[in-house]
Short mmCIF file of the N, C-alpha and C atoms (twelve columns), coordinates in Angstrom:
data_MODEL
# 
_entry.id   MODEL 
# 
loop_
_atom_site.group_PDB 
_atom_site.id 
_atom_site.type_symbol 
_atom_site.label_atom_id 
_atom_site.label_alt_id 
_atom_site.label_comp_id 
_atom_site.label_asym_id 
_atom_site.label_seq_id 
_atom_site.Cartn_x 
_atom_site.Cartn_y 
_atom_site.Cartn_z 
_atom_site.pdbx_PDB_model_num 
ATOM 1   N N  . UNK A 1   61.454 70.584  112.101 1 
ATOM 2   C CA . UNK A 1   60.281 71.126  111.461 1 
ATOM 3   C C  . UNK A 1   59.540 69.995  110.763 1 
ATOM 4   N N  . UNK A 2   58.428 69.937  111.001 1 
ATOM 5   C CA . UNK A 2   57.460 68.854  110.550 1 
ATOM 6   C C  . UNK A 2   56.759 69.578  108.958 1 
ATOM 7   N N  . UNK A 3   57.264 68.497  108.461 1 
ATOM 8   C CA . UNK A 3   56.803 69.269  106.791 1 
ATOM 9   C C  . UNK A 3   55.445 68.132  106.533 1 
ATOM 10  N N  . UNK A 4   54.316 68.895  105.841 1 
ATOM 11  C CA . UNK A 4   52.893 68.539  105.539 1 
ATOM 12  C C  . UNK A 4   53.262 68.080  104.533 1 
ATOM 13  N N  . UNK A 5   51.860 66.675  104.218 1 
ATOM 14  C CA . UNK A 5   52.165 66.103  103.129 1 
ATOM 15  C C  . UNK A 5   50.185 66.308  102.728 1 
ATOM 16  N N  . UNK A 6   49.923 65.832  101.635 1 
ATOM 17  C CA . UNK A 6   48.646 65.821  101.187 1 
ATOM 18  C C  . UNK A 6   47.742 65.041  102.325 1 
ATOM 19  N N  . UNK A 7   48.496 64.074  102.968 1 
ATOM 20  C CA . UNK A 7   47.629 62.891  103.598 1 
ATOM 21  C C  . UNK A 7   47.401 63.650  105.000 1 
ATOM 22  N N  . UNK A 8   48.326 64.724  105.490 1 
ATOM 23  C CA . UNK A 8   48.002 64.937  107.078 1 
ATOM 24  C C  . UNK A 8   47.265 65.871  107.026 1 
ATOM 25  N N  . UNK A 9   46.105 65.958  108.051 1 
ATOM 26  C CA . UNK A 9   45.107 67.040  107.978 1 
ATOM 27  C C  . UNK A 9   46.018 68.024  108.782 1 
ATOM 28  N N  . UNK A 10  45.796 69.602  108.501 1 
ATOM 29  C CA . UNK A 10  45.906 70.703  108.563 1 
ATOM 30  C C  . UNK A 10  45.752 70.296  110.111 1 
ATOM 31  N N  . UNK A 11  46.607 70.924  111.087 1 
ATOM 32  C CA . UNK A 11  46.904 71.217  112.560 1 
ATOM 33  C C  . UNK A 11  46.518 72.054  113.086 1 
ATOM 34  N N  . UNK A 12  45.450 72.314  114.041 1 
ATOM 35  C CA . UNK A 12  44.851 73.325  114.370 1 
ATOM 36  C C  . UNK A 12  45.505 73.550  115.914 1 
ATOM 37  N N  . UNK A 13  45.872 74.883  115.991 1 
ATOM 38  C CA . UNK A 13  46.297 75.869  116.642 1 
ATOM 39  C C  . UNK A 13  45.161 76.566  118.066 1 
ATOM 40  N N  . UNK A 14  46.063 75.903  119.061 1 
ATOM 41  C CA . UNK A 14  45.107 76.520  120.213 1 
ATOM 42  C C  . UNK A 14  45.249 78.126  119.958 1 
ATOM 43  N N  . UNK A 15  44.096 78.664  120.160 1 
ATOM 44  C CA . UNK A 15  44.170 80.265  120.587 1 
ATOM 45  C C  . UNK A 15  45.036 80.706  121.423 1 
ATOM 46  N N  . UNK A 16  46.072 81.524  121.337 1 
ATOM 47  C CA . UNK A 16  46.881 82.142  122.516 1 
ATOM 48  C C  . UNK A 16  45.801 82.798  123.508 1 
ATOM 49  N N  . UNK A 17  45.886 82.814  124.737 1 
ATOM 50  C CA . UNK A 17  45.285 83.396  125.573 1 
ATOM 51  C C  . UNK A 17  46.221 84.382  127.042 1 
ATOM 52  N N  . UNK A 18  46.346 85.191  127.292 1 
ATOM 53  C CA . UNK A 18  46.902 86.516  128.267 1 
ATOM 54  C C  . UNK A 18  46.113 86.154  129.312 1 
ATOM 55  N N  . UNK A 19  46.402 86.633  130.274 1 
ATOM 56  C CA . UNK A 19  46.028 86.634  132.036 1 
ATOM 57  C C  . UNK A 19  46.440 88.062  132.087 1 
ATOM 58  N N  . UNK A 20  45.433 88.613  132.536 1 
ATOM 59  C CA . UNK A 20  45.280 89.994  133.031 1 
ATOM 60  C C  . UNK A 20  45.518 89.592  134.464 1 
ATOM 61  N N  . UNK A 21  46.212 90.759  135.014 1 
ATOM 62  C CA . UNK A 21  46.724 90.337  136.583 1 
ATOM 63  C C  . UNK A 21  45.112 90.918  137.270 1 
ATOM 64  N N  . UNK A 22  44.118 91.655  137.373 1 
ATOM 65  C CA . UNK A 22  42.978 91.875  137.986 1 
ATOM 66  C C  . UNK A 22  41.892 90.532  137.470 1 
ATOM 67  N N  . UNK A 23  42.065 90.089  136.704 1 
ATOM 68  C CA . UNK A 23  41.194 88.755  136.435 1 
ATOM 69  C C  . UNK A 23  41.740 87.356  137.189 1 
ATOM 70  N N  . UNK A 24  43.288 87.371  136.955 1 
ATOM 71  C CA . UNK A 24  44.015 86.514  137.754 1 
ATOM 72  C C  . UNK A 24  43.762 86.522  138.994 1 
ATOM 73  N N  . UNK A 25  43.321 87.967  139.969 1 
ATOM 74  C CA . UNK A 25  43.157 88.160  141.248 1 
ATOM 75  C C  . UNK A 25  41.466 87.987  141.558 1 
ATOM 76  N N  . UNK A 26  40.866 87.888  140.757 1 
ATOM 77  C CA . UNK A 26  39.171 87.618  140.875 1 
ATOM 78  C C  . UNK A 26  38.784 86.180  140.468 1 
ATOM 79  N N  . UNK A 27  40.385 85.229  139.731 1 
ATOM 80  C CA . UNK A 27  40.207 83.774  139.837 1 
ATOM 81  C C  . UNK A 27  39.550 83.536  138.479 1 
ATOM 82  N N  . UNK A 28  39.500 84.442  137.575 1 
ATOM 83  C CA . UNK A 28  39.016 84.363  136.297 1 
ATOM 84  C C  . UNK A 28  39.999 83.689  135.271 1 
ATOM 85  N N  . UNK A 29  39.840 83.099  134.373 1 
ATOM 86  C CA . UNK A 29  40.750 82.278  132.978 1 
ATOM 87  C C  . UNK A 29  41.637 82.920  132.471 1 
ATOM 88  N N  . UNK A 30  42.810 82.781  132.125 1 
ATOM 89  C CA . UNK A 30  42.943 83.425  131.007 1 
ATOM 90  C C  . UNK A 30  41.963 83.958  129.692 1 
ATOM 91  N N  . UNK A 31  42.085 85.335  129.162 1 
ATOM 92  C CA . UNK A 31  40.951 85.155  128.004 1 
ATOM 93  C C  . UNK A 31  41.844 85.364  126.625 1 
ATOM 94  N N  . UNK A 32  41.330 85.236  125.423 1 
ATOM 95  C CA . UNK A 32  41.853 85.154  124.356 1 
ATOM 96  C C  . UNK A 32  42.615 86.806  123.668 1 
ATOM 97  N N  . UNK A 33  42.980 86.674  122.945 1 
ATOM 98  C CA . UNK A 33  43.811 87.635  122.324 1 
ATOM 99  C C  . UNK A 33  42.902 88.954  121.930 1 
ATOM 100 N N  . UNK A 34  41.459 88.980  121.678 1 
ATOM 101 C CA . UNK A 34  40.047 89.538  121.460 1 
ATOM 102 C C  . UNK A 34  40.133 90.847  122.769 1 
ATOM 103 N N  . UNK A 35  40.157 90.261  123.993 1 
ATOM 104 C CA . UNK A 35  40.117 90.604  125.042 1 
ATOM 105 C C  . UNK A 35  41.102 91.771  125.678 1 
ATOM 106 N N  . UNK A 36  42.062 92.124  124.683 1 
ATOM 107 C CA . UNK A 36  42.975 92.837  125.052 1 
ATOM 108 C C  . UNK A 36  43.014 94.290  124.122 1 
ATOM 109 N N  . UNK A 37  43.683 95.382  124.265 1 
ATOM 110 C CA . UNK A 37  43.611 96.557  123.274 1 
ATOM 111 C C  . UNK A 37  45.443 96.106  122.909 1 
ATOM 112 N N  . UNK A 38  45.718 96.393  121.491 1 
ATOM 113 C CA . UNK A 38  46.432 96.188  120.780 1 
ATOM 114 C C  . UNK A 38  47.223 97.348  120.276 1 
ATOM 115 N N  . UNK A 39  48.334 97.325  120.609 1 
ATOM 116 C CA . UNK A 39  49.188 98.722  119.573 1 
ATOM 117 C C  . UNK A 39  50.185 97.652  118.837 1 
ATOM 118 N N  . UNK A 40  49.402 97.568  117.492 1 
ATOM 119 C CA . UNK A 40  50.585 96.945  116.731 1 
ATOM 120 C C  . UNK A 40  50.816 95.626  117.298 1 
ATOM 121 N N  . UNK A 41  52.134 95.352  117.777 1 
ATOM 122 C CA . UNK A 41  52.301 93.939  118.614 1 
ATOM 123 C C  . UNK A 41  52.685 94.503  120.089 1 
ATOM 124 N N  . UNK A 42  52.031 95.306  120.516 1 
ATOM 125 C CA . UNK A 42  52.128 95.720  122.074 1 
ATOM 126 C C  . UNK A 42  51.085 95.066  122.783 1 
ATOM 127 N N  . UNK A 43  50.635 94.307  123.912 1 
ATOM 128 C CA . UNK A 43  49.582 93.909  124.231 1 
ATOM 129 C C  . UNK A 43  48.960 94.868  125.533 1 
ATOM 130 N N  . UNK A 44  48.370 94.991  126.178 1 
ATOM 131 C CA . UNK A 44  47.861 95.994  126.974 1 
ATOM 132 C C  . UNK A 44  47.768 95.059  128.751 1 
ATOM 133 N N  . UNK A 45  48.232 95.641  129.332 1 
ATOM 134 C CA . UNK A 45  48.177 94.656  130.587 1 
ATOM 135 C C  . UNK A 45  47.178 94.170  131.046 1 
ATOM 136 N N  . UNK A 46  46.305 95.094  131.376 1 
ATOM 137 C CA . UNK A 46  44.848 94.682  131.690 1 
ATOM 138 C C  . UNK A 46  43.908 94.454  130.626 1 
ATOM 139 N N  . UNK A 47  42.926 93.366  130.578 1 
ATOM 140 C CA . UNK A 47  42.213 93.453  129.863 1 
ATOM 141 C C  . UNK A 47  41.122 94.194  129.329 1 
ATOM 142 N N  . UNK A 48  40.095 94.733  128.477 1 
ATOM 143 C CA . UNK A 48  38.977 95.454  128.107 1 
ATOM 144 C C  . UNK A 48  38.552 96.307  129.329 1 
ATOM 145 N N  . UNK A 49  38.383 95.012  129.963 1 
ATOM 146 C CA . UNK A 49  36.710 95.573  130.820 1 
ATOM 147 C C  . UNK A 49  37.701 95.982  132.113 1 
ATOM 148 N N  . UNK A 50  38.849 95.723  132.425 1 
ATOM 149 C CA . UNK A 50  39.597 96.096  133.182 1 
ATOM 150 C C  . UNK A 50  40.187 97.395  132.906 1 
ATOM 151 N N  . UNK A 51  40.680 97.549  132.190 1 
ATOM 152 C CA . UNK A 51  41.447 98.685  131.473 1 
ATOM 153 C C  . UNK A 51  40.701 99.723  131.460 1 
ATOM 154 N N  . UNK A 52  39.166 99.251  130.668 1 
ATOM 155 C CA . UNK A 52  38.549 100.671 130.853 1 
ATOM 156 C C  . UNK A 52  37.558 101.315 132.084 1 
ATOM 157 N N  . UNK A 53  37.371 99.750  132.967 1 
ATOM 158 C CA . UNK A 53  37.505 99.927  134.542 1 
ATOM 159 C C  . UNK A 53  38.150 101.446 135.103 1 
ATOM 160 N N  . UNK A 54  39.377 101.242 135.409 1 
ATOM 161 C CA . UNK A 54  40.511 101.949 135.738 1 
ATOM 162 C C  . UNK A 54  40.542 102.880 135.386 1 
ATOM 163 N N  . UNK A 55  40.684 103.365 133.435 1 
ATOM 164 C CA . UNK A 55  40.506 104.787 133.276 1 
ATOM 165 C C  . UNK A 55  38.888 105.462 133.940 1 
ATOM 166 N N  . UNK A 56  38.089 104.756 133.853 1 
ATOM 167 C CA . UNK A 56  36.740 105.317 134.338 1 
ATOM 168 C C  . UNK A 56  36.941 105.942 135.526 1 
ATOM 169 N N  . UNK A 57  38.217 105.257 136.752 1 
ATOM 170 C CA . UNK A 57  37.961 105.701 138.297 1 
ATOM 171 C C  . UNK A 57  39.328 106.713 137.744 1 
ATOM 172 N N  . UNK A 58  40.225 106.527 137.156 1 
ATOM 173 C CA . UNK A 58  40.910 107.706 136.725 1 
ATOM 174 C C  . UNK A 58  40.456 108.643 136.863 1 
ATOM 175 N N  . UNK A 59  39.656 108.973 135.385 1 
ATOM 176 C CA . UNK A 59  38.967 110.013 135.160 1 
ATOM 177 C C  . UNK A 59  37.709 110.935 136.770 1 
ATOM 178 N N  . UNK A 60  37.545 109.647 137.267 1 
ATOM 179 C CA . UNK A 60  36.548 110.811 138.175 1 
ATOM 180 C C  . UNK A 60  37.441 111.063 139.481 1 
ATOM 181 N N  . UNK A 61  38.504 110.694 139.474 1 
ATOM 182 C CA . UNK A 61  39.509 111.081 141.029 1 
ATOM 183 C C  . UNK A 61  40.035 112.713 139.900 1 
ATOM 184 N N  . UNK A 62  40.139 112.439 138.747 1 
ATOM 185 C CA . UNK A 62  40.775 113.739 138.202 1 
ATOM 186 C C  . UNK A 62  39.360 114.945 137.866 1 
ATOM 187 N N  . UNK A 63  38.250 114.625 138.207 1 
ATOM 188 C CA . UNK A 63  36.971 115.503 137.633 1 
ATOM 189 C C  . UNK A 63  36.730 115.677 139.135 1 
ATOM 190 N N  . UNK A 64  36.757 115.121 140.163 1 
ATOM 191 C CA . UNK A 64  36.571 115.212 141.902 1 
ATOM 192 C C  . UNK A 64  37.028 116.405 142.870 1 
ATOM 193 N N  . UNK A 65  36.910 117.885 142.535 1 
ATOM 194 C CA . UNK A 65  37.583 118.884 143.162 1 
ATOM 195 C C  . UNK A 65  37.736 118.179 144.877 1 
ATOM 196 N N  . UNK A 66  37.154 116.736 145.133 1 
ATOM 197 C CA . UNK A 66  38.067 116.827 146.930 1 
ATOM 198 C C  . UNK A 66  38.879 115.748 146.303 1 
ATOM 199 N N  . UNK A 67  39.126 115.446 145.587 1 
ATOM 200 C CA . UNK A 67  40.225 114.628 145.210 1 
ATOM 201 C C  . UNK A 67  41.668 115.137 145.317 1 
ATOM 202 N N  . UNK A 68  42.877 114.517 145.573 1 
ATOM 203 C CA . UNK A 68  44.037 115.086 145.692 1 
ATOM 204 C C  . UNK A 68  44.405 115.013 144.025 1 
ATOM 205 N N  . UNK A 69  43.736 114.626 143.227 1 
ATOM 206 C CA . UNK A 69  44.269 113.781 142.211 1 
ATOM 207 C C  . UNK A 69  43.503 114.609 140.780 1 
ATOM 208 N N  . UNK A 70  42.297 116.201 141.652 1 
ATOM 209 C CA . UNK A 70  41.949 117.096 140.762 1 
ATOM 210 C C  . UNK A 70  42.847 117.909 139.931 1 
ATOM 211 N N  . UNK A 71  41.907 118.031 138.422 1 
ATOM 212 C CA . UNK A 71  42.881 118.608 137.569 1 
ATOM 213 C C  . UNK A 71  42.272 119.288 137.438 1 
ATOM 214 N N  . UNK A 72  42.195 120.611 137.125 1 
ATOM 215 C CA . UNK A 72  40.781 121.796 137.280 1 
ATOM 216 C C  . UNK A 72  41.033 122.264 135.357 1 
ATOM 217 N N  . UNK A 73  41.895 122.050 134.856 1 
ATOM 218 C CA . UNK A 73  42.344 122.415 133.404 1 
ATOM 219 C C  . UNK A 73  41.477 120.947 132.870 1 
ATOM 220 N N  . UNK A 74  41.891 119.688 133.284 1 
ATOM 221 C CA . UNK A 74  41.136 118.785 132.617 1 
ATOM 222 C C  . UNK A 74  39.611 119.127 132.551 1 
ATOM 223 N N  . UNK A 75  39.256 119.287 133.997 1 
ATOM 224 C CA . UNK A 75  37.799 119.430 134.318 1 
ATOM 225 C C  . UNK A 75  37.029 120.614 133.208 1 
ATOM 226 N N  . UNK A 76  37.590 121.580 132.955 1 
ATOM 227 C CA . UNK A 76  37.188 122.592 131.917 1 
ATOM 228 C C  . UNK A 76  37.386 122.057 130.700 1 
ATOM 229 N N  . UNK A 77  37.971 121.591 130.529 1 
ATOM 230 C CA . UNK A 77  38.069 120.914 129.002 1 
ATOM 231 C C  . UNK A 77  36.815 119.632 128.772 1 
ATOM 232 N N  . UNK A 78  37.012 118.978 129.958 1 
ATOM 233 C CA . UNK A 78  35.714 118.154 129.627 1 
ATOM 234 C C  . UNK A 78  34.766 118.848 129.553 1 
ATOM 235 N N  . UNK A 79  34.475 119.757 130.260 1 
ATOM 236 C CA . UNK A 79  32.742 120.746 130.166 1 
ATOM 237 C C  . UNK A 79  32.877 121.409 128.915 1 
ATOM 238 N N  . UNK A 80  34.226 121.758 128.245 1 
ATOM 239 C CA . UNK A 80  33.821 122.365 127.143 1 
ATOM 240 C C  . UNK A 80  33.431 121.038 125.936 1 
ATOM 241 N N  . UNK A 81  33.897 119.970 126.151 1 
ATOM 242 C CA . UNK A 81  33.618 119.012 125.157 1 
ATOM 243 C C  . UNK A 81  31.800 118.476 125.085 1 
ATOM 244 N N  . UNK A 82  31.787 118.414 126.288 1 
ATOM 245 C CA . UNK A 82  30.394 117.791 126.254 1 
ATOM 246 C C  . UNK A 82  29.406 119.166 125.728 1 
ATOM 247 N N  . UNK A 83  30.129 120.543 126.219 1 
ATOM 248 C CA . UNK A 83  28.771 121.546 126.025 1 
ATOM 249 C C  . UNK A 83  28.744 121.435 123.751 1 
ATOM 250 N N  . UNK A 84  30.201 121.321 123.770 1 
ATOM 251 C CA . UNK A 84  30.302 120.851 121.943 1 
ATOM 252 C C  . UNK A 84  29.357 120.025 121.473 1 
ATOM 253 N N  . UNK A 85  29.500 118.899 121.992 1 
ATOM 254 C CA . UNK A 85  28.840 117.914 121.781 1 
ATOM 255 C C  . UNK A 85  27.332 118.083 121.779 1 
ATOM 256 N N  . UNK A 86  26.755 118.254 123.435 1 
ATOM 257 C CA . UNK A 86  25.983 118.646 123.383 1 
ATOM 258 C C  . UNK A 86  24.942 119.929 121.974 1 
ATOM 259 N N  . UNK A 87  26.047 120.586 122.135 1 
ATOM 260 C CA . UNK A 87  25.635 121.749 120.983 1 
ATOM 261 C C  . UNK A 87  25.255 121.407 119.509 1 
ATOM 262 N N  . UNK A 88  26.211 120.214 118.989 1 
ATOM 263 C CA . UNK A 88  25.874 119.634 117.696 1 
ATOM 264 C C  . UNK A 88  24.621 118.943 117.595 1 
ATOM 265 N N  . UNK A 89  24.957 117.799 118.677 1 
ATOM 266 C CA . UNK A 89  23.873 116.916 118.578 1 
ATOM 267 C C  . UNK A 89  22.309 117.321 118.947 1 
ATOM 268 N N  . UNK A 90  22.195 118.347 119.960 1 
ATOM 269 C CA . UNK A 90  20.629 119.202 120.154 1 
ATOM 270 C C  . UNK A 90  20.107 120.247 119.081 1 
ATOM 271 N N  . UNK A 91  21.254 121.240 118.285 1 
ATOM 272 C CA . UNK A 91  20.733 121.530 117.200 1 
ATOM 273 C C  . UNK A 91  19.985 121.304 116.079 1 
ATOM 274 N N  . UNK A 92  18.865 121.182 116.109 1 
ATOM 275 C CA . UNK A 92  18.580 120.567 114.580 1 
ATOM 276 C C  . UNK A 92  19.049 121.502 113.001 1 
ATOM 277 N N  . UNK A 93  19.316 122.252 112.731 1 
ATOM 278 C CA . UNK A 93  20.419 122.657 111.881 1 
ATOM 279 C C  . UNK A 93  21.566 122.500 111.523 1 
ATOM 280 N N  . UNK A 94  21.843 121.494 112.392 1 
ATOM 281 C CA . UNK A 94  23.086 120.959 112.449 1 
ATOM 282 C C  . UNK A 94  23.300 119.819 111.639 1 
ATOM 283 N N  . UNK A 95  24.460 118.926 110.840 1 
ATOM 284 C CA . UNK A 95  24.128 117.759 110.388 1 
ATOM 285 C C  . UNK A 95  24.487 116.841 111.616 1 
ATOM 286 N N  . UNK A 96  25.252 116.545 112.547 1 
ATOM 287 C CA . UNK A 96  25.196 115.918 113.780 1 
ATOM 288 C C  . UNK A 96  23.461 115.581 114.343 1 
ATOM 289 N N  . UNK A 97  22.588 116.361 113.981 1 
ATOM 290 C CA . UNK A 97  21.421 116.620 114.790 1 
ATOM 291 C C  . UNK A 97  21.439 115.032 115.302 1 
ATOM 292 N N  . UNK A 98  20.747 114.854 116.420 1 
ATOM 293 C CA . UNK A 98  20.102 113.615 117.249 1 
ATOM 294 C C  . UNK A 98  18.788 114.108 117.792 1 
ATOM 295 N N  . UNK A 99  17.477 113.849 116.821 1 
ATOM 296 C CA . UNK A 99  16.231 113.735 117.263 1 
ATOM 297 C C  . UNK A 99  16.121 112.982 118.496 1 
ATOM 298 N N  . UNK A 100 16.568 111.708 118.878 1 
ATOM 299 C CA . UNK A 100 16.314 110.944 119.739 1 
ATOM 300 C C  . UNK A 100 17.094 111.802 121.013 1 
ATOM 301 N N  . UNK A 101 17.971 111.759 121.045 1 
ATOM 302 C CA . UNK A 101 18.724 112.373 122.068 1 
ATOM 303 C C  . UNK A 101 18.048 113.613 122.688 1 
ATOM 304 N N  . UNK A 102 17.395 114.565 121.715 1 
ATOM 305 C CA . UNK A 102 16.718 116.030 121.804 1 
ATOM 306 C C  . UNK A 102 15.493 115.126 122.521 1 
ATOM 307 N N  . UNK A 103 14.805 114.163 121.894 1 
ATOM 308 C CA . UNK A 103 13.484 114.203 122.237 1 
ATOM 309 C C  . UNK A 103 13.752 113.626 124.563 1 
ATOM 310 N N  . UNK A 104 14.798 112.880 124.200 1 
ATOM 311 C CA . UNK A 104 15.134 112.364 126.004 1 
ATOM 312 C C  . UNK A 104 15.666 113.969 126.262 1 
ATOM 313 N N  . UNK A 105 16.592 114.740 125.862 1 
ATOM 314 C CA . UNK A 105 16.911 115.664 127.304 1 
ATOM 315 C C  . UNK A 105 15.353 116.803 127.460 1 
ATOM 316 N N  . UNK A 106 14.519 116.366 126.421 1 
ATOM 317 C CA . UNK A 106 13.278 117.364 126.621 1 
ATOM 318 C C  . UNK A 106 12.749 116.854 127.805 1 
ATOM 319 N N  . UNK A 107 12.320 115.628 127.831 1 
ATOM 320 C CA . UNK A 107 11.451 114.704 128.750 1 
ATOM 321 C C  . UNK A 107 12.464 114.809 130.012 1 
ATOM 322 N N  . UNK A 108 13.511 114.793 129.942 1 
ATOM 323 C CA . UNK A 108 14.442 114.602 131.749 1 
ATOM 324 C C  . UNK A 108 14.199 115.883 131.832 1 
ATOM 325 N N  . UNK A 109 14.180 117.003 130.974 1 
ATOM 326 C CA . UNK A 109 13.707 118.196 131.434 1 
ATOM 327 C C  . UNK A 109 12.414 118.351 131.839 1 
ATOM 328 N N  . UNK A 110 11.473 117.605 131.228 1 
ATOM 329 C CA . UNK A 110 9.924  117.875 132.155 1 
ATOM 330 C C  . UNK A 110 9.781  117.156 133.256 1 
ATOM 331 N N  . UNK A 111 10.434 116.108 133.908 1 
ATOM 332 C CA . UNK A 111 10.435 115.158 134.917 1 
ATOM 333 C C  . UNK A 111 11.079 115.865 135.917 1 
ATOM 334 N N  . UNK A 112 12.267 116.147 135.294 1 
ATOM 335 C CA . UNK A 112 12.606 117.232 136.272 1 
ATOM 336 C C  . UNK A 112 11.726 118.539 136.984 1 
ATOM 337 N N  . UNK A 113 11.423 119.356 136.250 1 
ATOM 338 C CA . UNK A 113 10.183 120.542 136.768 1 
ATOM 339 C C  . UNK A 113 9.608  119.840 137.569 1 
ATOM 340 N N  . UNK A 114 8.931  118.462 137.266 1 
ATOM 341 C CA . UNK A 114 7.737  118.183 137.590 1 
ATOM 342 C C  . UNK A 114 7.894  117.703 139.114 1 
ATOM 343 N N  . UNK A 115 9.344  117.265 139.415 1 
ATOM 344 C CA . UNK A 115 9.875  116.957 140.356 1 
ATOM 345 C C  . UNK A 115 10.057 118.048 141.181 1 
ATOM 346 N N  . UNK A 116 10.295 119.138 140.859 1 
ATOM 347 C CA . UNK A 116 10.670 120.477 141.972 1 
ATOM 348 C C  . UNK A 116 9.353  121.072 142.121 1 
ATOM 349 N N  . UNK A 117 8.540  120.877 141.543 1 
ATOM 350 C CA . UNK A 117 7.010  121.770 141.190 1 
ATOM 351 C C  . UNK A 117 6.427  121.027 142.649 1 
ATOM 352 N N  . UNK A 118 6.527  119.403 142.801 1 
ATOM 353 C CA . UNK A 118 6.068  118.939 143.298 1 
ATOM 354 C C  . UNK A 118 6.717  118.854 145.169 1 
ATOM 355 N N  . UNK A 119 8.073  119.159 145.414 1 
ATOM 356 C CA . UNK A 119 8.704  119.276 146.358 1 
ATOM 357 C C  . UNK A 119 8.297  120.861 147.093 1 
ATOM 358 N N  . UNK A 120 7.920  122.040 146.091 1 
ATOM 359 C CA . UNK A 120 7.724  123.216 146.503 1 
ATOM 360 C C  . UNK A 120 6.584  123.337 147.231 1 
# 
């Protein structure tokens, strides 16, 4: 063990850096410790943008009724979350309210009409 004295400057410490095996396979760097989701001192195999890659195609092989991989209990639960969601945030009585959000699904709602008005 190397013991510091007043005269040696402070030793600076490379960043640890992880290799995600899908970055490793696209020829990408290792990236830093930032880059990973953390439980405690658990590190996560894939990195961020990988990780949440994956759950993304998860999630739609399980929302996909021709999927072998449909969950029809998940699929209802998500529609009931978003119609929640939905419900808070379009209310204006609500404290959730989102003016901005209300003022876009008004407008995709008139673009829309304006789109079938115009196909008829």
């Amino acid at each position: 063990m190397i013991m510091r004295t007043r005269r040696m400057p402070p030793m600076k410490k490379a960043p640890q850096r992880y290799q995600c095996p899908d970055c490793k396979a696209e020829g990408q760097p290792a990236k830093p410790r930032s880059a990973f989701y953390w439980d405690r001192r658990r590190r996560s195999l894939y990195c961020r943008e990988h990780h949440d890659k994956r759950n993304a195609a998860r999630q739609a092989e399980r929302l996909d009724p021709a999927s072998p991989e449909y969950d029809r209990e998940f699929h209802v639960r998500r529609k009931m979350a978003q119609r929640s969601y939905y419900r808070r945030k379009l209310d204006p009585t609500s404290p959730e309210y989102d003016p901005k959000l209300h003022q876009r699904q008004l407008e995709a709602k008139r673009a829309y009409a304006k789109r079938k008005k115009g196909q008829a």
